[in-house]
Coordinates of C-alpha atoms in Angstrom, one line a residue:
X242 CA 83.3 -77.2 5.3
X243 CA 84.9 -75.6 2.2
X244 CA 88.5 -74.4 2.9
X245 CA 89.1 -70.9 1.8
X246 CA 92.6 -69.5 1.5
X247 CA 91.7 -66.1 2.9
X248 CA 95.0 -65.5 4.5
X249 CA 96.7 -65.8 1.1
X250 CA 95.0 -62.6 0.0
X251 CA 97.4 -60.6 2.2
X252 CA 100.0 -58.5 0.4
X253 CA 101.7 -56.5 3.1
X254 CA 99.1 -54.1 4.5
X255 CA 96.8 -54.7 1.5
X256 CA 94.2 -57.4 0.8
X257 CA 94.1 -58.3 -2.9
X258 CA 93.0 -61.0 -5.2
X259 CA 91.5 -62.0 -8.5
X260 CA 87.8 -61.1 -8.3
X261 CA 86.5 -62.1 -11.7
X262 CA 87.4 -64.3 -14.7
X263 CA 88.7 -62.7 -17.9
X264 CA 92.5 -63.2 -17.8
X265 CA 93.8 -66.6 -19.0
X266 CA 95.4 -68.6 -16.3
X267 CA 94.1 -66.4 -13.5
X268 CA 91.3 -68.0 -11.4
X269 CA 89.1 -66.2 -8.8
X270 CA 90.7 -66.0 -5.4
X271 CA 88.6 -63.2 -3.8
X272 CA 84.9 -64.1 -3.6
X273 CA 81.8 -62.3 -2.1
X274 CA 81.7 -64.9 0.6
X275 CA 85.3 -64.1 1.5
X276 CA 84.5 -60.4 1.5
X277 CA 81.6 -60.9 3.9
X278 CA 83.8 -62.9 6.3
X279 CA 86.6 -60.4 6.1
X280 CA 84.2 -57.6 6.9
X281 CA 82.6 -59.6 9.8
X282 CA 86.1 -60.3 11.2
X283 CA 87.0 -56.6 10.9
X284 CA 83.9 -55.7 12.8
X285 CA 84.8 -58.1 15.6
X286 CA 88.4 -56.8 15.7
X287 CA 87.3 -53.2 15.7
X288 CA 84.9 -53.8 18.6
X289 CA 87.8 -55.1 20.7
X290 CA 90.0 -52.1 19.6
X291 CA 87.4 -49.4 20.3
X292 CA 85.7 -51.1 23.3
X293 CA 82.4 -50.4 21.7
X294 CA 79.5 -52.8 21.3
X295 CA 78.0 -50.9 18.4
X296 CA 80.0 -49.6 15.5
X297 CA 79.6 -47.2 12.5
X298 CA 81.6 -48.1 9.4
X299 CA 81.8 -46.4 6.0
X300 CA 82.2 -48.5 2.8
X301 CA 83.4 -47.2 -0.5
X302 CA 84.6 -48.6 -3.8
X303 CA 86.5 -47.6 -6.9
X304 CA 85.1 -48.1 -10.4
X305 CA 86.1 -51.8 -10.8
X306 CA 83.4 -54.1 -12.3
X307 CA 83.4 -56.3 -9.2
X308 CA 83.1 -53.4 -6.9
X309 CA 79.2 -53.3 -6.4
X310 CA 79.0 -57.0 -5.5
X311 CA 82.0 -56.9 -3.2
X312 CA 80.6 -53.8 -1.5
X313 CA 77.3 -55.5 -1.0
X314 CA 79.1 -58.4 0.6
X315 CA 81.1 -56.2 2.8
X316 CA 78.1 -54.3 3.9
X317 CA 76.3 -57.6 4.8
X318 CA 79.3 -58.8 6.8
X319 CA 79.3 -55.6 8.8
X320 CA 75.5 -55.4 9.5
X321 CA 75.5 -59.1 10.4
X322 CA 77.6 -58.0 13.4
X323 CA 75.2 -55.3 14.3
X324 CA 77.0 -52.4 12.6
X325 CA 75.6 -49.2 11.2
X326 CA 77.0 -49.0 7.7
X327 CA 77.3 -45.9 5.5
X328 CA 77.4 -47.1 1.8
X329 CA 79.3 -44.3 0.0
X330 CA 79.2 -45.9 -3.4
X331 CA 82.1 -44.8 -5.7
X332 CA 84.6 -43.0 -3.6
X333 CA 88.3 -42.6 -3.0
X334 CA 90.6 -44.2 -0.5
X335 CA 91.5 -40.9 1.2
X336 CA 87.9 -40.0 1.4
X337 CA 87.1 -43.2 3.2
X338 CA 89.7 -42.6 5.8
X339 CA 88.3 -39.1 6.3
X340 CA 84.9 -40.5 7.2
X341 CA 86.5 -41.5 10.5
X342 CA 87.6 -37.9 11.2
X343 CA 84.7 -36.0 9.7
X344 CA 82.7 -34.6 12.7
X345 CA 79.4 -35.4 11.2
X346 CA 80.2 -38.9 10.1
X347 CA 82.6 -39.8 13.0
X348 CA 82.8 -43.4 11.8
X349 CA 84.7 -46.0 13.9
X350 CA 86.2 -47.5 10.8
X351 CA 86.1 -47.6 7.1
X352 CA 86.5 -50.1 4.2
X353 CA 87.6 -49.2 0.7
X354 CA 87.2 -51.8 -2.1
X355 CA 90.0 -51.2 -4.5
X356 CA 93.1 -52.8 -6.1
X357 CA 94.7 -49.5 -7.1
X358 CA 96.2 -49.7 -10.6
X359 CA 96.0 -53.5 -11.0
X360 CA 94.2 -55.0 -14.0
X361 CA 90.4 -55.0 -14.3
X362 CA 90.0 -58.6 -13.0
X363 CA 91.6 -57.8 -9.6
X364 CA 90.1 -56.2 -6.5
X365 CA 91.0 -55.8 -2.9
X366 CA 90.0 -54.4 0.5
X367 CA 91.6 -51.6 2.5
X368 CA 90.7 -51.3 6.2
X369 CA 90.9 -48.1 8.3
X370 CA 90.5 -46.9 11.9
X371 CA 90.7 -43.4 13.2
X372 CA 94.4 -44.0 13.4
X373 CA 94.8 -44.6 9.7
X374 CA 95.3 -47.8 7.6
X375 CA 95.8 -51.0 9.4
X376 CA 99.4 -52.5 9.4
X377 CA 100.3 -55.9 8.1
X378 CA 100.1 -57.5 11.6
X379 CA 96.5 -56.3 12.1
X380 CA 95.6 -57.5 8.6
X381 CA 97.1 -60.9 9.3
X382 CA 95.1 -61.2 12.5
X383 CA 91.8 -60.2 10.8
X384 CA 92.3 -62.6 7.9
X385 CA 93.1 -65.5 10.2
X386 CA 89.9 -64.8 12.1
X387 CA 87.9 -64.5 8.8
X388 CA 89.2 -68.0 7.8
X389 CA 87.6 -69.6 10.8
X390 CA 84.2 -67.9 10.6
X391 CA 81.2 -70.3 10.2
X392 CA 78.0 -68.2 10.4
X393 CA 74.8 -67.5 8.5
X394 CA 75.0 -63.9 7.7
X395 CA 71.8 -62.1 8.7
X396 CA 71.0 -58.4 8.9
X397 CA 71.4 -57.3 12.5
X398 CA 72.4 -53.7 12.0
X399 CA 71.6 -50.9 9.5
X400 CA 72.8 -49.9 6.1
X401 CA 72.2 -46.5 4.5
X402 CA 73.4 -44.7 1.4
X403 CA 75.7 -41.8 2.0
X404 CA 77.0 -39.2 -0.6
X405 CA 80.2 -38.3 1.1
X406 CA 82.3 -37.3 -1.9
X407 CA 80.6 -34.0 -2.4
X408 CA 81.3 -33.1 1.2
X409 CA 84.9 -34.3 0.8
X410 CA 85.3 -32.2 -2.3
X411 CA 83.8 -29.1 -0.6
X412 CA 86.4 -29.5 2.1
X413 CA 89.3 -29.4 -0.4
X414 CA 87.7 -26.3 -2.0
X415 CA 87.6 -24.7 1.5
X416 CA 91.3 -25.5 2.2
X417 CA 92.4 -23.9 -1.1
X418 CA 90.3 -20.8 -0.5
X419 CA 91.7 -20.4 3.0
X420 CA 95.3 -20.9 1.9
X421 CA 95.1 -18.4 -1.0
X422 CA 92.7 -15.9 0.6
X423 CA 90.5 -15.9 -2.5
X424 CA 87.1 -17.3 -3.4
X425 CA 88.1 -18.2 -7.0
X426 CA 92.0 -18.4 -6.9
X427 CA 92.0 -20.4 -10.2
X428 CA 90.0 -17.9 -12.2
X429 CA 91.5 -17.6 -15.7
X430 CA 93.5 -20.8 -15.3
X431 CA 92.9 -23.8 -17.7
X432 CA 93.4 -27.1 -15.8
X433 CA 92.8 -30.6 -17.2
X434 CA 92.0 -33.7 -15.1
X435 CA 92.6 -37.3 -16.3
X436 CA 90.9 -39.7 -14.0
X437 CA 91.6 -42.8 -16.1
X438 CA 88.0 -43.9 -15.6
X439 CA 88.7 -44.4 -11.9
X440 CA 87.2 -42.7 -8.9
X441 CA 88.8 -39.3 -9.3
X442 CA 86.5 -37.7 -11.9
X443 CA 84.7 -35.6 -9.3
X444 CA 87.8 -33.4 -9.0
X445 CA 87.1 -31.4 -12.2
X446 CA 83.6 -30.2 -11.4
X447 CA 83.6 -30.8 -7.7
X448 CA 86.9 -29.0 -6.9
X449 CA 88.4 -27.1 -9.8
X450 CA 85.2 -25.5 -11.2
X451 CA 84.1 -23.9 -7.9
X452 CA 87.6 -22.4 -7.6
X453 CA 87.2 -20.7 -11.0
X454 CA 89.2 -23.0 -13.3
X455 CA 88.4 -23.8 -16.9
X456 CA 88.3 -27.6 -17.0
X457 CA 87.6 -28.1 -20.7
X458 CA 89.5 -31.0 -22.2
X459 CA 89.4 -33.0 -19.0
X460 CA 89.2 -36.7 -20.0
X461 CA 88.2 -40.1 -18.8
X462 CA 86.2 -38.7 -15.9
X463 CA 83.4 -41.3 -16.0
X464 CA 83.9 -44.4 -13.9
X465 CA 84.5 -47.5 -16.1
X466 CA 86.0 -50.6 -14.6
X467 CA 87.1 -51.8 -18.1
X468 CA 89.6 -49.0 -18.0
X469 CA 89.2 -48.6 -21.8
X470 CA 91.6 -45.7 -22.3
X471 CA 94.7 -46.4 -20.3
X472 CA 95.7 -47.9 -16.9
X473 CA 94.9 -45.4 -14.2
X474 CA 98.4 -45.2 -12.9
X475 CA 100.6 -42.0 -12.7
X476 CA 103.7 -44.2 -13.2
X477 CA 102.4 -45.7 -16.5
X478 CA 103.9 -44.1 -19.6
X479 CA 100.7 -44.4 -21.6
X480 CA 98.8 -42.6 -18.9
X481 CA 101.4 -39.8 -18.7
X482 CA 101.4 -39.5 -22.5
X483 CA 97.6 -39.2 -22.5
X484 CA 97.5 -36.3 -20.1
X485 CA 100.5 -34.6 -21.7
X486 CA 98.7 -34.7 -25.1
X487 CA 95.6 -33.3 -23.5
X488 CA 97.5 -30.4 -21.9
X489 CA 99.3 -29.5 -25.1
X490 CA 96.4 -29.9 -27.4
X491 CA 94.2 -27.7 -25.2
X492 CA 96.9 -25.3 -24.4
X493 CA 96.2 -25.8 -20.7
X494 CA 98.2 -24.3 -17.8
X495 CA 98.3 -27.5 -15.8
X496 CA 97.3 -31.2 -15.9
X497 CA 96.3 -33.5 -13.1
X498 CA 96.3 -37.3 -13.2
X499 CA 95.1 -39.7 -10.6
X500 CA 95.3 -43.5 -10.1
X501 CA 92.1 -45.6 -9.7
X502 CA 91.4 -44.8 -6.0
X503 CA 93.1 -41.4 -5.8
X504 CA 95.8 -42.3 -3.3
X505 CA 98.4 -41.4 -6.0
X506 CA 98.7 -38.5 -8.4
X507 CA 101.0 -36.5 -10.6
X508 CA 101.0 -33.1 -12.2
X509 CA 101.8 -31.9 -15.8
X510 CA 103.1 -28.4 -16.4
X511 CA 102.1 -26.1 -19.3
X512 CA 104.8 -27.5 -21.5
X513 CA 103.5 -31.0 -21.2
X514 CA 106.4 -32.1 -18.9
X515 CA 105.4 -34.5 -16.1
X516 CA 106.0 -33.4 -12.5
X517 CA 106.2 -36.9 -11.1
X518 CA 108.6 -39.3 -9.4
X519 CA 111.6 -37.2 -8.1
X520 CA 110.0 -34.0 -9.4
X521 CA 106.7 -34.4 -7.5
X522 CA 108.6 -35.2 -4.3
X523 CA 110.7 -32.0 -4.8
X524 CA 107.5 -30.0 -5.5
X525 CA 105.8 -31.0 -2.3
X526 CA 109.0 -31.0 -0.3
X527 CA 109.7 -27.4 -1.3
X528 CA 106.3 -26.2 -0.1
X529 CA 106.7 -28.0 3.2
X530 CA 110.2 -26.6 3.7
X531 CA 108.7 -23.1 3.3
X532 CA 106.3 -23.9 6.1
X533 CA 108.6 -26.1 8.2
X534 CA 112.2 -25.0 7.7
X535 CA 114.8 -27.8 8.2
X536 CA 112.3 -30.6 8.2
X537 CA 113.2 -34.1 7.2
X538 CA 111.8 -35.7 4.0
X539 CA 111.5 -39.5 3.9
X540 CA 111.5 -41.1 0.5
X541 CA 111.9 -44.6 -1.0
X542 CA 115.3 -46.0 -1.9
X543 CA 115.3 -45.2 -5.7
X544 CA 115.3 -41.4 -5.5
X545 CA 117.9 -39.5 -7.3
X546 CA 121.0 -37.7 -6.1
X547 CA 119.6 -34.6 -7.7
X548 CA 116.6 -34.8 -5.3
X549 CA 118.9 -35.0 -2.3
X550 CA 120.8 -31.9 -3.5
X551 CA 117.6 -30.0 -4.1
X552 CA 116.2 -30.8 -0.6
X553 CA 119.5 -29.9 1.0
X554 CA 119.7 -26.6 -1.0
X555 CA 116.4 -25.6 0.6
X556 CA 117.7 -26.4 4.1
X557 CA 116.0 -29.7 4.5
X558 CA 117.2 -33.2 5.3
X559 CA 116.7 -36.2 2.9
X560 CA 116.2 -39.5 4.6
X561 CA 116.3 -42.1 1.9
X562 CA 114.6 -45.3 3.2
X563 CA 113.0 -48.5 1.6
X564 CA 110.5 -49.1 -1.2
X565 CA 106.9 -49.7 -0.2
X566 CA 104.7 -46.7 0.7
X567 CA 103.8 -48.2 4.1
X568 CA 107.5 -48.6 4.9
X569 CA 108.1 -44.9 4.0
X570 CA 105.2 -43.7 6.1
X571 CA 106.0 -45.8 9.1
X572 CA 109.6 -44.5 9.0
X573 CA 108.4 -40.9 9.0
X574 CA 106.2 -41.7 12.0
X575 CA 109.1 -43.4 13.8
X576 CA 111.4 -40.4 13.2
X577 CA 108.8 -38.0 14.6
X578 CA 108.4 -40.3 17.7
X579 CA 112.2 -40.1 18.1
X580 CA 112.3 -36.3 18.0
X581 CA 113.3 -35.9 14.3
X582 CA 110.8 -33.4 12.8
X583 CA 109.5 -35.1 9.6
X584 CA 106.6 -33.7 7.6
X585 CA 106.7 -35.7 4.3
X586 CA 106.9 -39.4 3.5
X587 CA 106.8 -39.9 -0.3
X588 CA 107.6 -42.6 -2.8
X589 CA 108.6 -42.1 -6.5
X590 CA 105.5 -44.1 -7.3
X591 CA 103.4 -41.0 -6.3
X592 CA 102.3 -42.3 -2.9
X593 CA 102.7 -39.4 -0.5
X594 CA 101.7 -38.8 3.1
X595 CA 102.0 -35.5 5.0
X596 CA 102.1 -35.1 8.8
X597 CA 99.5 -32.3 8.9
X598 CA 97.2 -34.7 7.0
X599 CA 97.5 -37.6 9.5
X600 CA 100.2 -39.2 7.4
X601 CA 97.4 -40.5 5.2
X602 CA 98.5 -41.8 1.7
X603 CA 96.5 -39.1 -0.2
X604 CA 96.9 -38.2 -3.8
X605 CA 94.1 -35.6 -3.7
X606 CA 95.9 -33.8 -0.8
X607 CA 99.1 -33.6 -2.7
X608 CA 97.3 -32.1 -5.7
X609 CA 95.6 -29.7 -3.3
X610 CA 99.0 -28.5 -2.2
X611 CA 100.2 -28.2 -5.8
X612 CA 97.1 -26.2 -6.7
X613 CA 97.8 -23.7 -3.9
X614 CA 101.3 -23.2 -5.3
X615 CA 100.0 -23.0 -8.8
X616 CA 97.5 -20.3 -7.8
X617 CA 100.3 -18.2 -6.3
X618 CA 102.4 -18.6 -9.4
X619 CA 99.4 -17.9 -11.7
X620 CA 98.6 -14.7 -9.8
X621 CA 102.2 -13.6 -10.2
X622 CA 102.0 -14.3 -14.0
X623 CA 104.5 -17.2 -13.8
X624 CA 104.0 -20.6 -15.3
X625 CA 104.1 -23.9 -13.3
X626 CA 107.3 -24.9 -15.1
X627 CA 109.5 -22.3 -13.4
X628 CA 108.9 -23.8 -9.9
X629 CA 111.4 -26.7 -10.2
X630 CA 114.0 -25.1 -12.5
X631 CA 116.7 -25.8 -9.9
X632 CA 116.0 -29.5 -9.6
X633 CA 118.8 -31.4 -11.4
X634 CA 117.4 -34.3 -13.4
X635 CA 119.6 -37.2 -14.6
X636 CA 120.5 -37.4 -18.3
X637 CA 119.5 -41.1 -18.2
X638 CA 117.6 -43.4 -15.8
X639 CA 117.1 -47.1 -16.3
X640 CA 115.7 -50.1 -14.4
X641 CA 116.6 -53.7 -15.0
X642 CA 114.8 -56.6 -13.3
X643 CA 116.5 -60.0 -12.8
X644 CA 114.3 -63.0 -11.9
X645 CA 115.7 -65.4 -9.4
X646 CA 115.4 -69.0 -10.5
X647 CA 116.6 -70.6 -7.2
X648 CA 114.0 -72.3 -5.1
X649 CA 115.0 -70.4 -2.0
X650 CA 115.0 -67.0 -3.7
X651 CA 115.4 -64.9 -0.6
X652 CA 118.6 -66.7 0.4
X653 CA 120.0 -66.6 -3.1
X654 CA 119.0 -62.9 -3.4
X655 CA 120.9 -62.1 -0.2
X656 CA 123.9 -64.0 -1.5
X657 CA 123.8 -61.8 -4.7
X658 CA 123.7 -58.6 -2.6
X659 CA 126.5 -59.7 -0.3
X660 CA 128.6 -60.5 -3.4
X661 CA 127.7 -57.2 -5.0
X662 CA 128.9 -55.3 -1.9
X663 CA 132.3 -56.9 -2.2
X664 CA 132.4 -56.4 -5.9
X665 CA 131.5 -52.7 -5.5
X666 CA 134.2 -52.1 -2.9
X667 CA 136.8 -53.2 -5.4
X668 CA 135.6 -51.1 -8.4
X669 CA 137.7 -48.0 -9.2
X670 CA 135.6 -44.9 -9.0
X671 CA 132.8 -46.6 -7.0
X672 CA 131.9 -45.8 -3.4
X673 CA 129.1 -47.5 -1.4
X674 CA 126.6 -45.1 0.0
X675 CA 126.1 -45.2 3.8
X676 CA 123.7 -45.0 5.6
X677 CA 121.5 -47.1 3.3
X678 CA 118.5 -49.0 4.3
X679 CA 117.7 -51.2 1.3
X680 CA 120.1 -53.2 -0.9
X681 CA 123.5 -51.8 -2.0
X682 CA 123.6 -48.2 -3.3
X683 CA 126.8 -47.1 -5.1
X684 CA 127.9 -43.7 -6.2
X685 CA 129.9 -43.8 -9.5
X686 CA 132.5 -41.0 -10.2
X687 CA 132.6 -39.2 -13.5
X688 CA 135.1 -41.6 -15.1
X689 CA 133.0 -44.6 -13.9
X690 CA 129.6 -43.7 -15.3
X691 CA 128.9 -40.4 -13.6
X692 CA 125.9 -41.5 -11.6
X693 CA 124.7 -44.1 -9.2
X694 CA 123.2 -47.6 -9.0
X695 CA 121.1 -49.5 -6.5
X696 CA 120.7 -53.3 -6.4
X697 CA 118.0 -54.6 -4.0
X698 CA 115.5 -57.3 -3.4
X699 CA 111.9 -56.9 -4.5
X700 CA 109.6 -56.6 -1.5
X701 CA 107.5 -59.6 -2.3
X702 CA 108.7 -61.2 -5.6
X703 CA 111.7 -63.4 -6.6
X704 CA 113.1 -60.4 -8.4
X705 CA 116.3 -58.3 -8.0
X706 CA 115.7 -54.8 -9.4
X707 CA 118.7 -52.7 -10.5
X708 CA 118.2 -49.0 -10.8
X709 CA 120.9 -46.9 -12.6
X710 CA 121.0 -43.1 -13.2
X711 CA 123.7 -41.1 -14.9
X712 CA 124.3 -37.4 -15.5
X713 CA 125.7 -38.1 -19.0
X714 CA 124.5 -39.8 -22.1
X715 CA 125.8 -43.4 -22.2
X716 CA 126.6 -43.4 -18.5
X717 CA 124.0 -46.0 -17.6
X718 CA 125.4 -48.5 -20.1
X719 CA 128.9 -47.9 -18.7
X720 CA 127.7 -48.7 -15.2
X721 CA 125.7 -51.7 -16.4
X722 CA 128.6 -53.1 -18.3
X723 CA 130.7 -53.2 -15.1
X724 CA 127.8 -54.9 -13.3
X725 CA 127.4 -57.5 -16.1
X726 CA 130.8 -58.8 -15.3
X727 CA 129.6 -59.4 -11.7
X728 CA 126.3 -61.0 -12.8
X729 CA 128.1 -63.8 -14.8
X730 CA 128.9 -65.5 -11.5
X731 CA 125.2 -65.9 -10.7
X732 CA 123.5 -68.3 -13.2
X733 CA 120.2 -68.4 -11.3
X734 CA 119.5 -64.8 -12.3
X735 CA 117.5 -64.3 -15.5
X736 CA 117.1 -60.9 -17.3

C-alpha cells in the first residue's frame, strides 16, 4: 500500500498542501486521493459527533485552479459514505459555514476548499460543523483516520448542485436594510470592490448594487486562480495600492478589498487611506462598543498602543493575546465562558470574528458592519475618513524576522526570549508590559525610542519576529540599535 503523509498536511486548524506543479522545488503534497480520504474520514467523524447515520454536507471552493478537481474528490469521498452533498461551486468560507445554520439548507457539516492568500499552486481544506470551524485536535484525529483508509470509493449517497451564494448575498442585503431602516441606504454612494480574482466578486452586484451603490470601477471580480493582478490579501501592499488607486482614480467614496475566500477584508476611505490592521480593529470595535458598552476586545499581540488608548477612550477593555486567528477567537470564547463579556476577536491580519455572528471568521460580515456605519455617515453628509480621526497612529512601524539556525529551534528561541527579558529589565527607559501572553513586549519611554517593541516566536516556523513601533521619526531605529547589542550574543540568529 502506498504510504501517504496526510497528517503532514495539518497546519494548526487548517489542512494545506501543494496541489499542483508550477513552483520550482515544490512537489505535490495534496492529491485528489488524499482529498477523498479526508472527506470520507470527516464524514465518519461527523456521524459520531452528530449521532446521525445519514448526513448532509455542503462543499464550496475558491477560485484556485485545482479547486474543481479537489471539490470533485471531496464530494466523492462524502457520497461514498452515504452523504447528501450540496456542491456550491465557487463560494466563500463564511458562506460555507452558514450552510449549517441556514434553515433551508440545515447542513450537518461543510467543507471549503481554499488556501486563503497562499500562492496559486497551494490549496487546502477547511472543515465545519454547526459549532464552527474544527479545532486542531479534531483535525489531527480526522487526518489520522484518513491515513488509514483503504477503500474503493463508490457512490452511495447523492450529490446535487446548489447556488447558495445568491441566498447568502441576499441575507447580507437584508441585514443592512434592517440596520439602516432604508431600502437603498447606499443610494448616491460610489463604492469599489477589489476581489483580487478570488471568490468575493459577487459582493459588487450581489450586495452593493441592490442597496443603491454605484460600483463602477470595481476590479478583478472574475474568479481566476492564476491571480494575475495581485495576491488577494488585504495585508499585501501591492493589493492595497491597487484598491487605493482605484478609489482615487474613480473618485469613489469607499473601497472594499477581500482575500481569496472572503474570511478577511479591509476598507479604503475616500482619500485612498487604508482602514486595515489597527484601524480596522478600531473601526469594528467602536461600532460594537456603541452597541455593547464596556465590552472586551480581544486582539493579537502586535496591536499598537494607540489602539489600546482608542478602545479605552470609548469605555472598552483591550485584551491583547497571541498571534493566530484561531487563538484570538478561542480566547474570546474562553473569556465569555468565564463571565467576561467579549464581542470581538480580531487580528491585525484582517481576520475578525464577532460574538453575534457565532464567532465566525468572516470578512464579509466585517464589511457589512462597515457599510452600515458608512451609510449613516453618508446620510449625514460626512466622509468615511472622519470616523477614526481620534485613533493615534504610530509615526513608524517596522517588522524584522530572524531565522533560527539551531537544530532545536524551539529551545533556542526560548533561550533568546529568556535572555531578552533580562536584557530589557536592565535597559534605561524600558519597561516590560504585563500581563502579556506572547513573547516579550516592552514599552520604551520618549528618550528610549518613544514606542514599543515585541519579540516573540513564530507560531510554526523557526523564526523570531521583532515588531517595533514609535511615535517619532527615527524612533524605530533607536529601539532596534539597542536590541542589536543584545542580538550579538546569539550567533544562530540570521536576519
